mmCIF file of C-alpha atoms in Angstrom:
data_model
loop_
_atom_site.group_PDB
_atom_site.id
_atom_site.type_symbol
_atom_site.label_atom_id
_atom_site.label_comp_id
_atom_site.label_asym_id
_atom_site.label_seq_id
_atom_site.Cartn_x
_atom_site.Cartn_y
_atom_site.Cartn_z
ATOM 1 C CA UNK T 18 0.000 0.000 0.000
ATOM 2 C CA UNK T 19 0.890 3.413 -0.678
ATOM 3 C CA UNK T 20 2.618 4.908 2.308
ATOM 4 C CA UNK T 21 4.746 8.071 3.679
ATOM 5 C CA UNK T 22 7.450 6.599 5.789
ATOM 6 C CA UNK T 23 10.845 7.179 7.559
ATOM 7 C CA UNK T 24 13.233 4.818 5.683
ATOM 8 C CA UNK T 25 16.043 6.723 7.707
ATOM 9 C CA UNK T 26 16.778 9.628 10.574
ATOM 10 C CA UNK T 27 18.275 12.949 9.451
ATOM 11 C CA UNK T 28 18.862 15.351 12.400
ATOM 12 C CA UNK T 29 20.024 18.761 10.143
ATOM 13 C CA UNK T 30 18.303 17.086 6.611
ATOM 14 C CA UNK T 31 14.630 15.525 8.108
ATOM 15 C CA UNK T 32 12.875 15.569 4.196
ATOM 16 C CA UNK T 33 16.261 13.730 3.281
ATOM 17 C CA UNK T 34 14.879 10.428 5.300
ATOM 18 C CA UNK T 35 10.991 10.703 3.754
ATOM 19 C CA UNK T 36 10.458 8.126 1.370
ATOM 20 C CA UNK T 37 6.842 7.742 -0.396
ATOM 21 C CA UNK T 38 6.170 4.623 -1.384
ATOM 22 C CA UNK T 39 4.962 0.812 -0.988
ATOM 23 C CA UNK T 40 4.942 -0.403 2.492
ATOM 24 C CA UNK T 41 3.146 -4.124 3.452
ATOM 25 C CA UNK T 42 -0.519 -4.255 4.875
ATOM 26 C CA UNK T 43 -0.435 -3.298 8.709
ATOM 27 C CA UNK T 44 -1.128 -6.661 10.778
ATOM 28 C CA UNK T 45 -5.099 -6.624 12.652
ATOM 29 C CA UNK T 46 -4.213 -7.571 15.789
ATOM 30 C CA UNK T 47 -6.866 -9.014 17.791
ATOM 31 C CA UNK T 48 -9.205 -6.043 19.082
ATOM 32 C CA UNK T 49 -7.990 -4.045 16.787
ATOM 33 C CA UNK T 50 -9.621 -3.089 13.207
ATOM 34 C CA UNK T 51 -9.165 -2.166 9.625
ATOM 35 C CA UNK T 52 -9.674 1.577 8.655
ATOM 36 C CA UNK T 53 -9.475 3.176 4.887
ATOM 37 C CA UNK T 54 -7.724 6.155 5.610
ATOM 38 C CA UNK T 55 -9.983 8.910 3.612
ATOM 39 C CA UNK T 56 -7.772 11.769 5.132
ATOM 40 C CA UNK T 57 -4.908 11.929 7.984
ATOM 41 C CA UNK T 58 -3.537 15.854 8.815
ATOM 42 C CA UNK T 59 0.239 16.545 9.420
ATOM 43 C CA UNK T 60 2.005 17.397 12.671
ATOM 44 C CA UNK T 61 5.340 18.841 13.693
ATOM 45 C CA UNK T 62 5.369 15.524 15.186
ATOM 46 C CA UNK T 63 6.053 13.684 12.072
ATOM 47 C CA UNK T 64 9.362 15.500 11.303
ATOM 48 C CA UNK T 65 10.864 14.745 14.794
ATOM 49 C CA UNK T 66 10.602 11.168 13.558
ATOM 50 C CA UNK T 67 12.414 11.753 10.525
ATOM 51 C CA UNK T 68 15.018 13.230 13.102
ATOM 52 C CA UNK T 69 14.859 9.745 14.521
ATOM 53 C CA UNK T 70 13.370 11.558 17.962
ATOM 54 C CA UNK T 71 11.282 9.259 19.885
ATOM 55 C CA UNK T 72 12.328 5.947 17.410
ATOM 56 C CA UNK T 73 15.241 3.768 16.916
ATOM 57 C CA UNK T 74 16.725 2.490 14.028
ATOM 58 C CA UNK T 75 15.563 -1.063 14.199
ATOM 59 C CA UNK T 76 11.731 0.677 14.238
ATOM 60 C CA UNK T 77 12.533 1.490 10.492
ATOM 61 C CA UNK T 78 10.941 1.957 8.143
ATOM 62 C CA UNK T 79 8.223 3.535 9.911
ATOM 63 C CA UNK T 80 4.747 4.759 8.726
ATOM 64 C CA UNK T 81 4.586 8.589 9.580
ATOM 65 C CA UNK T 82 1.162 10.437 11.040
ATOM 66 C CA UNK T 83 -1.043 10.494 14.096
ATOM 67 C CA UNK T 84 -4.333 12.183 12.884
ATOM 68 C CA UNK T 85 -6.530 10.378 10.951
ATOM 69 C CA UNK T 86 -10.286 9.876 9.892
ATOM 70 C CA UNK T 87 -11.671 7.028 7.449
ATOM 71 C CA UNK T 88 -14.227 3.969 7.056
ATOM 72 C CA UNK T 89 -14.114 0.563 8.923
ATOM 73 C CA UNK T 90 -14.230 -2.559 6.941
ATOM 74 C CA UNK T 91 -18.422 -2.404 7.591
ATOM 75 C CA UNK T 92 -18.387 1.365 6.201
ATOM 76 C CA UNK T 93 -18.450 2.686 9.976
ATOM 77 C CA UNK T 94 -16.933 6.388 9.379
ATOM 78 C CA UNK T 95 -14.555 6.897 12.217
ATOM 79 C CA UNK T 96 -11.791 9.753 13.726
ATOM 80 C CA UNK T 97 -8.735 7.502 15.360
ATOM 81 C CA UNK T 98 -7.607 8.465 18.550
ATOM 82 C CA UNK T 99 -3.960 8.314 18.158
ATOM 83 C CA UNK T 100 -2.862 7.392 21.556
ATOM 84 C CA UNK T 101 -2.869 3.934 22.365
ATOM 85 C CA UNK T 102 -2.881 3.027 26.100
ATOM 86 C CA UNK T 103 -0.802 -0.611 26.772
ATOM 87 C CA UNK T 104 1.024 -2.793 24.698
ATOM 88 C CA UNK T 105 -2.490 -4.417 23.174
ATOM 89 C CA UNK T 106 -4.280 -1.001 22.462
ATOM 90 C CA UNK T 107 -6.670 -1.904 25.387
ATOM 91 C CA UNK T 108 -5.584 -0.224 28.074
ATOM 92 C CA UNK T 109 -7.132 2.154 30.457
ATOM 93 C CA UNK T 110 -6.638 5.705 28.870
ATOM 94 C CA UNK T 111 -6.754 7.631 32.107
ATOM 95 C CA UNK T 112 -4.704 5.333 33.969
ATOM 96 C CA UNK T 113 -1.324 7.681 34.285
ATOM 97 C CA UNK T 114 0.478 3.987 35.374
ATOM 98 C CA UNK T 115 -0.139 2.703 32.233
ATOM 99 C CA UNK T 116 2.348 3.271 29.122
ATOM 100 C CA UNK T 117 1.312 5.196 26.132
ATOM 101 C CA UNK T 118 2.254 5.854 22.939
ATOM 102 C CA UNK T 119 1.189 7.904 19.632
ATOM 103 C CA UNK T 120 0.650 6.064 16.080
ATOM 104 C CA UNK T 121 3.987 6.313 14.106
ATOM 105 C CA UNK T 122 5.955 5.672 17.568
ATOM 106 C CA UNK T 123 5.535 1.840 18.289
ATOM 107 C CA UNK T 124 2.592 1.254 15.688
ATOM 108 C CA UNK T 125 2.986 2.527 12.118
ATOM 109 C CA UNK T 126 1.413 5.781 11.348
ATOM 110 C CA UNK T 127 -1.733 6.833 9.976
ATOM 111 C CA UNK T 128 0.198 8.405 6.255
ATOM 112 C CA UNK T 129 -0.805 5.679 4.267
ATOM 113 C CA UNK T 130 -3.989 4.117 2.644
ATOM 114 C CA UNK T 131 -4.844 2.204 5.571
ATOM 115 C CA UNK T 132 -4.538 2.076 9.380
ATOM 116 C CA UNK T 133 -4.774 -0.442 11.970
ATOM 117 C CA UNK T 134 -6.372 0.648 15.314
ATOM 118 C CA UNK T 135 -7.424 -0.449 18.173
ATOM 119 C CA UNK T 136 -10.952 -0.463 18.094
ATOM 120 C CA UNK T 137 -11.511 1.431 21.454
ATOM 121 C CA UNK T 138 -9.529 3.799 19.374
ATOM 122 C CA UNK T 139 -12.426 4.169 16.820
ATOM 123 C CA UNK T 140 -14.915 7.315 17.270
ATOM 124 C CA UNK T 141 -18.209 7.771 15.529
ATOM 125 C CA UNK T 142 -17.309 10.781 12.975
ATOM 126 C CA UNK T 143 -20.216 13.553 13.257
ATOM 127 C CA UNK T 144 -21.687 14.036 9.901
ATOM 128 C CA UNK T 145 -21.467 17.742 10.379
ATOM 129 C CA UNK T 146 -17.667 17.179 9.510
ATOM 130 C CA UNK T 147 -16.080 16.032 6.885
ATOM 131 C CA UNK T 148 -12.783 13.125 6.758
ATOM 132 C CA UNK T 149 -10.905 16.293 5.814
ATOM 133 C CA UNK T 150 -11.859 18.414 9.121
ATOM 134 C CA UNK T 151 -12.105 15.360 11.319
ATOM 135 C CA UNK T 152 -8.432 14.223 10.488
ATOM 136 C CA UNK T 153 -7.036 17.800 11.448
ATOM 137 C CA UNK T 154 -8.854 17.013 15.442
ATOM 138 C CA UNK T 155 -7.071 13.929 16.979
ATOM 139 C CA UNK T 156 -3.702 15.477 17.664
ATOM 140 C CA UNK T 157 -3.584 19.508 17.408
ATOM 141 C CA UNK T 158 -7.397 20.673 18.232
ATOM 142 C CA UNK T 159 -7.607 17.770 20.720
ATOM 143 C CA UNK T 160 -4.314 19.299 22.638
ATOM 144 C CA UNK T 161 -6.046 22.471 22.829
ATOM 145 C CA UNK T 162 -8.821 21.301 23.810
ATOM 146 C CA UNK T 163 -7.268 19.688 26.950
ATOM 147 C CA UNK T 164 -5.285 22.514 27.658
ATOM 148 C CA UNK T 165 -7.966 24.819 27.538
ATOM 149 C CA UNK T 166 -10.964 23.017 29.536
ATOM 150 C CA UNK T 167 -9.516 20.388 30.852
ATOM 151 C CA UNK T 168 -5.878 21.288 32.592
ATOM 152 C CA UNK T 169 -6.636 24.721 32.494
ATOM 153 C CA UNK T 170 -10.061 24.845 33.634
ATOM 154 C CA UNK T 171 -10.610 28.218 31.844
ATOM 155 C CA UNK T 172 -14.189 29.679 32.335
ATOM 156 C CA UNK T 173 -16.189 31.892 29.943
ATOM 157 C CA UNK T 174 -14.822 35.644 30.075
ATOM 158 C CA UNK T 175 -11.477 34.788 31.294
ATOM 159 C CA UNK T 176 -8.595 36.056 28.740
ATOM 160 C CA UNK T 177 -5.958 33.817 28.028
ATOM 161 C CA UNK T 178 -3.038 34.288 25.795
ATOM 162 C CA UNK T 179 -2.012 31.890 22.759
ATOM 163 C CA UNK T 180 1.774 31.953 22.535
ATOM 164 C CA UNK T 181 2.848 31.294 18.895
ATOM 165 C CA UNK T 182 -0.283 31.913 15.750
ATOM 166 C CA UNK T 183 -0.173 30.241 13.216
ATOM 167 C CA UNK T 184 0.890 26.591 14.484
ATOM 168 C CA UNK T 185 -1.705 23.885 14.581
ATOM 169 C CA UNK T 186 -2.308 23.775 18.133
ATOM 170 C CA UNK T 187 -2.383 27.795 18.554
ATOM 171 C CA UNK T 188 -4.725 27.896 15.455
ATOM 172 C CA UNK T 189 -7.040 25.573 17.643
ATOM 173 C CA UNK T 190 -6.901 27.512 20.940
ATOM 174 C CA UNK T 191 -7.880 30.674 19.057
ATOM 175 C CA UNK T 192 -11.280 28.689 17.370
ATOM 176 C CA UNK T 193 -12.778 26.960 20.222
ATOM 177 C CA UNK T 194 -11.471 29.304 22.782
ATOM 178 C CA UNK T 195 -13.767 32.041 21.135
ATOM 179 C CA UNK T 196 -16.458 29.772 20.595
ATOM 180 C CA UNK T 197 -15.975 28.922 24.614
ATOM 181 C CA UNK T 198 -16.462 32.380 25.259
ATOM 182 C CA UNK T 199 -13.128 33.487 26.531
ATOM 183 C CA UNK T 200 -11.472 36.168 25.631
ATOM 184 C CA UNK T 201 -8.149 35.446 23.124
ATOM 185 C CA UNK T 202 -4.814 37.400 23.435
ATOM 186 C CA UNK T 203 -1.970 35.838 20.657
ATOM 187 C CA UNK T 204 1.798 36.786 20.304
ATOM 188 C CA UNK T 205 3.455 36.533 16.647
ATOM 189 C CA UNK T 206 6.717 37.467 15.292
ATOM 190 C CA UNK T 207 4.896 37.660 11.966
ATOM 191 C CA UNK T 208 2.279 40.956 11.807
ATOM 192 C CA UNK T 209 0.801 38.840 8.751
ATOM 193 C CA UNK T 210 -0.158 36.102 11.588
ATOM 194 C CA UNK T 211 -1.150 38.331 13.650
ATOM 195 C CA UNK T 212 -4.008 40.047 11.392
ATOM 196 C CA UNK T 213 -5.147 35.904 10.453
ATOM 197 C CA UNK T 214 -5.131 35.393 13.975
ATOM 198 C CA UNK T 215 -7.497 38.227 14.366
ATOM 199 C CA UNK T 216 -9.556 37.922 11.402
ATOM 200 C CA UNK T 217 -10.005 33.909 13.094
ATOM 201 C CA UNK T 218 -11.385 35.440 16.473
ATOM 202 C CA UNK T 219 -8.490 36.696 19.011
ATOM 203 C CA UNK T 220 -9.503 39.253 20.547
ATOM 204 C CA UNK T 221 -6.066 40.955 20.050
ATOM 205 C CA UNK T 222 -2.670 40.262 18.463
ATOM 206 C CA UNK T 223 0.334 41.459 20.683
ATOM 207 C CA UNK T 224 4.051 41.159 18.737
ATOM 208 C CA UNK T 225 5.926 38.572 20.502
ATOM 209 C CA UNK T 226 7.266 39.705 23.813
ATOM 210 C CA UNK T 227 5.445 42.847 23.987
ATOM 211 C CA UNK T 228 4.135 44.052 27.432
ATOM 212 C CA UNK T 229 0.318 43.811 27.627
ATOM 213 C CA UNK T 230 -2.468 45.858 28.812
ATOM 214 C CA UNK T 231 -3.201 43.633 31.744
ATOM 215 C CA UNK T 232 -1.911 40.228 33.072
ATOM 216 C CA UNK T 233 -3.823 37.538 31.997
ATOM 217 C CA UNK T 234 -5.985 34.750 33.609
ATOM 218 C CA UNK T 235 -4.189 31.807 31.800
ATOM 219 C CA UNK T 236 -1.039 31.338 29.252
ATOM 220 C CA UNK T 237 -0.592 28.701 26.551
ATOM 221 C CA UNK T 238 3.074 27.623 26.105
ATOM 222 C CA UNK T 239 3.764 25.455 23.125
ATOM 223 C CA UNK T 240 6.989 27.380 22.274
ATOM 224 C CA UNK T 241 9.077 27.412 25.179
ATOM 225 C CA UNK T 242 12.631 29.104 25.212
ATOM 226 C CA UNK T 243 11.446 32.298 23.094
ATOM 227 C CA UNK T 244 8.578 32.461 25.245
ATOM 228 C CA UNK T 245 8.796 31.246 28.625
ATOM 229 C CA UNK T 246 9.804 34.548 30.417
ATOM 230 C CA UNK T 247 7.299 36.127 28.618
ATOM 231 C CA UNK T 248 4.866 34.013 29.544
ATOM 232 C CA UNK T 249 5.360 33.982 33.322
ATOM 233 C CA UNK T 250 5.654 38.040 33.145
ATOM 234 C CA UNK T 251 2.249 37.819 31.502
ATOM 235 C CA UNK T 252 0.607 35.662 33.537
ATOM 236 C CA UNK T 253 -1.986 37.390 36.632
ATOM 237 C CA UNK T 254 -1.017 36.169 40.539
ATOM 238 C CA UNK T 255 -1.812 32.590 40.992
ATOM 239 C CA UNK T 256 -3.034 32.101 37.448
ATOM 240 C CA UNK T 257 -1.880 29.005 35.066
ATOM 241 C CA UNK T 258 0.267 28.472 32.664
ATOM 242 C CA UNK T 259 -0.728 24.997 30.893
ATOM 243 C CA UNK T 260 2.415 24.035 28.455
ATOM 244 C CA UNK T 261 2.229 21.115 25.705
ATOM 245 C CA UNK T 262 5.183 21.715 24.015
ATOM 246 C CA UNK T 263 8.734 23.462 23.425
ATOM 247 C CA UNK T 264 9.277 24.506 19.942
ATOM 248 C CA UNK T 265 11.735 26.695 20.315
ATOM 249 C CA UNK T 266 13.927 24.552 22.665
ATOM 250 C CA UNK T 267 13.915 24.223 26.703
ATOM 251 C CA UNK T 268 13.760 27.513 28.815
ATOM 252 C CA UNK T 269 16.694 28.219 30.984
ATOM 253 C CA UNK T 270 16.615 29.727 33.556
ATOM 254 C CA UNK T 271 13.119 28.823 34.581
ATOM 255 C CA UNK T 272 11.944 31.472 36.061
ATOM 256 C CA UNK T 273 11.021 30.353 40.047
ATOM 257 C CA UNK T 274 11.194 33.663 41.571
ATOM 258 C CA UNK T 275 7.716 34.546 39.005
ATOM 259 C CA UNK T 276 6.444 30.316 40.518
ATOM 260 C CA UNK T 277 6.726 30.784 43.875
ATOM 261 C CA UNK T 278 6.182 34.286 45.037
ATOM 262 C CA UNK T 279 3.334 34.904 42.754
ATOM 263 C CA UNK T 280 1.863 31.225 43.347
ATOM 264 C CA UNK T 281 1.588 30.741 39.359
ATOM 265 C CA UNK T 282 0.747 27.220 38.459
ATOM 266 C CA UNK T 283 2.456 25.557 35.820
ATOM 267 C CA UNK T 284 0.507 22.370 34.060
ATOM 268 C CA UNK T 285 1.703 19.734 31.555
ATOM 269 C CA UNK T 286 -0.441 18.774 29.065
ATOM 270 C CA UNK T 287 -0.694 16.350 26.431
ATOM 271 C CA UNK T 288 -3.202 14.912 23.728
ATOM 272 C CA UNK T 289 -6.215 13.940 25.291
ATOM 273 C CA UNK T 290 -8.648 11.059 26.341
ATOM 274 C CA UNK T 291 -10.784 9.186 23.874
ATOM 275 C CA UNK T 292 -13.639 10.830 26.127
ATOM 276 C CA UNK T 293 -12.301 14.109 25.355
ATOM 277 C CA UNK T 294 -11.951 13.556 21.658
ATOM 278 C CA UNK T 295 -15.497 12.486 21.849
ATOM 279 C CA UNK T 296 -16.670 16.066 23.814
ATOM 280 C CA UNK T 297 -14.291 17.667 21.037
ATOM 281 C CA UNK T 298 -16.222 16.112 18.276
ATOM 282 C CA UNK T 299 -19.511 16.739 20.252
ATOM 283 C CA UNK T 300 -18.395 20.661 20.493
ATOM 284 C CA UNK T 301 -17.544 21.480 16.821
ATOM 285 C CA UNK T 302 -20.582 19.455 15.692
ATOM 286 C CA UNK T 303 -22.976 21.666 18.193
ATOM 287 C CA UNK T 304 -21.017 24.761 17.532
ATOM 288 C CA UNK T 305 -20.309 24.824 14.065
ATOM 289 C CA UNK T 306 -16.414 25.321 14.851
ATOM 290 C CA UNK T 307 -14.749 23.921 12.071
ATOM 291 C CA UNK T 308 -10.926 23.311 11.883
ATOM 292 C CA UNK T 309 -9.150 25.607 9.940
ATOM 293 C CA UNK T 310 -7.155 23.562 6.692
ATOM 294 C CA UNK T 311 -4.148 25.332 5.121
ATOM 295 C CA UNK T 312 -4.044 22.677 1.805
ATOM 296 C CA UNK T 313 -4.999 19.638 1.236
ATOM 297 C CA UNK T 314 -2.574 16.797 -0.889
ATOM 298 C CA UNK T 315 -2.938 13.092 -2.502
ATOM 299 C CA UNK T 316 -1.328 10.801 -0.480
ATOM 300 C CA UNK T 317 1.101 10.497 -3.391
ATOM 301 C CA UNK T 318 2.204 14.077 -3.432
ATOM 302 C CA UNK T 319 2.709 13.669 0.975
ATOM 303 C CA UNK T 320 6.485 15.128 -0.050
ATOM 304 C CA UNK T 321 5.199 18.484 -1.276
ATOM 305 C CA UNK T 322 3.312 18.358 1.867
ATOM 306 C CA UNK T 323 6.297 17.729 4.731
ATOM 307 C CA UNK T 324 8.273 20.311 2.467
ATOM 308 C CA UNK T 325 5.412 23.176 3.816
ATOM 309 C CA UNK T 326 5.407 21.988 7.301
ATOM 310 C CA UNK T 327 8.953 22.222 7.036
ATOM 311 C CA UNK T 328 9.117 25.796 5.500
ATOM 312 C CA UNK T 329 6.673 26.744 8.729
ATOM 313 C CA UNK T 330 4.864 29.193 6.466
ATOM 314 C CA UNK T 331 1.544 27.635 7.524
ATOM 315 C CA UNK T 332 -1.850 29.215 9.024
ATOM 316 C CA UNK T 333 -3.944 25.837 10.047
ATOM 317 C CA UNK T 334 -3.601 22.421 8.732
ATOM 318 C CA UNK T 335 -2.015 20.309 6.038
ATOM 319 C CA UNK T 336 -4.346 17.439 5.209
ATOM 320 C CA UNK T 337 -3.142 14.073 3.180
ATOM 321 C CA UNK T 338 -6.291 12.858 1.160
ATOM 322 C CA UNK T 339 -6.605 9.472 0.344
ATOM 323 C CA UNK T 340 -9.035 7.939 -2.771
#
C-alpha cells in the first residue's frame, strides 16, 4: 500500500529520510480493526521522527502520522484516537500507570492508505464534519482542547493568551477558545499572523514579547525558550500556565522567583482522552467550529506536503487525502 514513511533519521536534513512509497498491509491484531484512511492531517510531530526523535533504528521503516479519519471494513466512518494506552491497544486511557504511545511511535502511522487501530480507538465521525476536518482534530485541536478546559479549567470571560499563531495547536486555541467564550490574546513574530489570527477570532494580536495591557488569567506555552519569560511576566497572581510543548527549545533559567512568590501554576499537558476527543467532536458538531485547513494533498504528493510543514509558512492544517 501506498505509504509516507521514515526509511532513515536525518537530524540537520529531516525531508532527506521521507520516502513515499509501498509499504506491506499493517497486521489486525486481535481487538484491533481495519480503517481506509480517507484523510490523515500533518504534525510537527512527524518530522521529529524523521530526526529519529522518539524511534530507533531497528523501528525502520516507519509509517509517519497520528491524525486520521476514514471507514471501517463495515463502512463505519470513524476519527482515530492516536494514543494507544498498553502494549495491546486496550488499556485504560486515564490510567497515568499505564504506558502510552502515539501512532507512528511503536505502531505505524496513519500516512498511508490504511490504518490499523485499536478499536476502542475508533470514534463515531459527526456528519457535520467532513474526513478532511475530522483528520485535522485527533492530535492539534484535541491538545487544545485539553489545555484549555480540561488542565486549564478556563471559564467563559477569562482572557488567556495563545503563545505562537499560526501553528496547529495555537490555530485551535484561538477557534474553540472564542467559541468557549473566553477572551483570546496571541503573540506573533509575523504581523501577517497576527491580522489571520485576528480575522479567526483573538480578541487581540500582541508582537511577541510585547508588554500587555493587563496580566492575563491563563497562558498557553507550546513554544518554550522564546517564550517562557514572557509568559510567566504575563501571567496574573496565581493564574496558570498549561504548556504542551517546546518549539523553540527548553527555557533556561526557569523562572522560580515569578512560581513561587506569585503562586503561578504551571501544568503539563498532552493529547487527550478518547472521552475528550469524543466532547471535542460533540463541540464542533454543536457549535459549528470547524478546523481551519491550510491545503490539502494526494497521499502520493505527501512530499510536497512535509516540504510546507517544514518551511513553517503555515496558518492551520495540512491534510493528506486518500481515494
Amino acid at each position: 500500500m501506498l505509504s509516507a514513511y521514515a526509511a532513515r533519521f536525518s537530524p540537520d536534513d529531516p525531508l532527506s529520510a521521507l520516502e513515499v512509497g509501498e509499504q506491506p498491509e499493517p497486521e489486525v491484531p486481535a481487538g484491533w480493526e481495519l480503517v481506509t484512511v480517507k484523510a490523515a492531517a500533518l504534525n510537527h510531530h512527524d518530522l521529529w521522527s524523521l530526526k529519529g526523535v522518539g524511534l530507533k533504528a531497528e523501528q525502520l521503516p516507519m509509517i509517519l502520522g497520528g491524525d486520521a479519519a476514514g471507514v471501517t471494513a463495515d463502512g463505519r466512518e470513524v476519527v482515530c484516537h492516536g494514543v494507544v494506552a498498553g502494549a495491546d491497544g486496550m488499556g485504560n486511557d486515564t490510567d497515568p500507570n499505564v504506558r502510552f504511545s502515539l501512532f507512528s511511535e511503536h505502531h505505524p502511522g496513519t500516512h498511508a492508505e490504511r490504518l490499523a487501530v485499536p478499536s476502542v480507538n475508533l470514534i463515531d465521525k459527526p456528519a457535520e464534519l467532513s474526513f478532511v476536518e475530522a483528520a485535522c482534530l485527533p492530535v492539534a485541536y484535541l491538545t487544545a482542547y485539553r489545555m484549555l478546559f480540561v488542565q486549564g479549567g478556563f471559564r467563559p470571560g477569562e482572557t488567556v493568551l495563545v503563545q505562537g499563531a499560526g501553528g496547529g495547536v495555537s490555530t485551535a486555541a484561538i477557534l474553540l477558545g472564542r467559541a468557549a467564550g473566553l477572551r483570546i490574546w496571541v503573540t506573533s513574530r509575523s504581523q501577517e499572523k497576527a491580522d489571520r489570527a485576528v480575522e479567526l477570532g483573538a480578541h487581540e494580536a500582541f508582537e511577541s514579547g510585547a508588554r500587555l495591557p493587563a496580566r492575563v488569567d491563563g497562558v498557553l506555552e507550546t513554544v518554550g525558550r522564546a517564550t517562557w519569560e514572557h509568559s510567566l511576566k504575563s501571567v496574573r497572581n496565581q493564574g496558570t500556565v498549561v504548556v504542551a510543548g517546546m518549539t523553540s527549545g527548553d527555557p533556561s533559567p526557569a523562572g522560580l522567583p515569578h512560581l513561587f512568590f506569585r503562586q503561578i501554576r504551571v501544568i503539563g499537558s498532552t493529547m487527550g482522552t478518547r472521552a475528550e476527543l469524543r466532547d471535542l467532536l460533540s463541540f464542533m458538531a454543536a457549535s459549528g467550529v470547524r478546523p481551519l485547513v491550510d491545503d490539502t494533498y494526494p497521499l502520493a504528493e505527501a512530499r510536497t506536503a512535509y516540504e510546507r510543514m517544514a518551511e513553517g509558512e503555515l496558518f492551520g492544517k495540512l491534510v493528506l487525502v486518500g481515494e
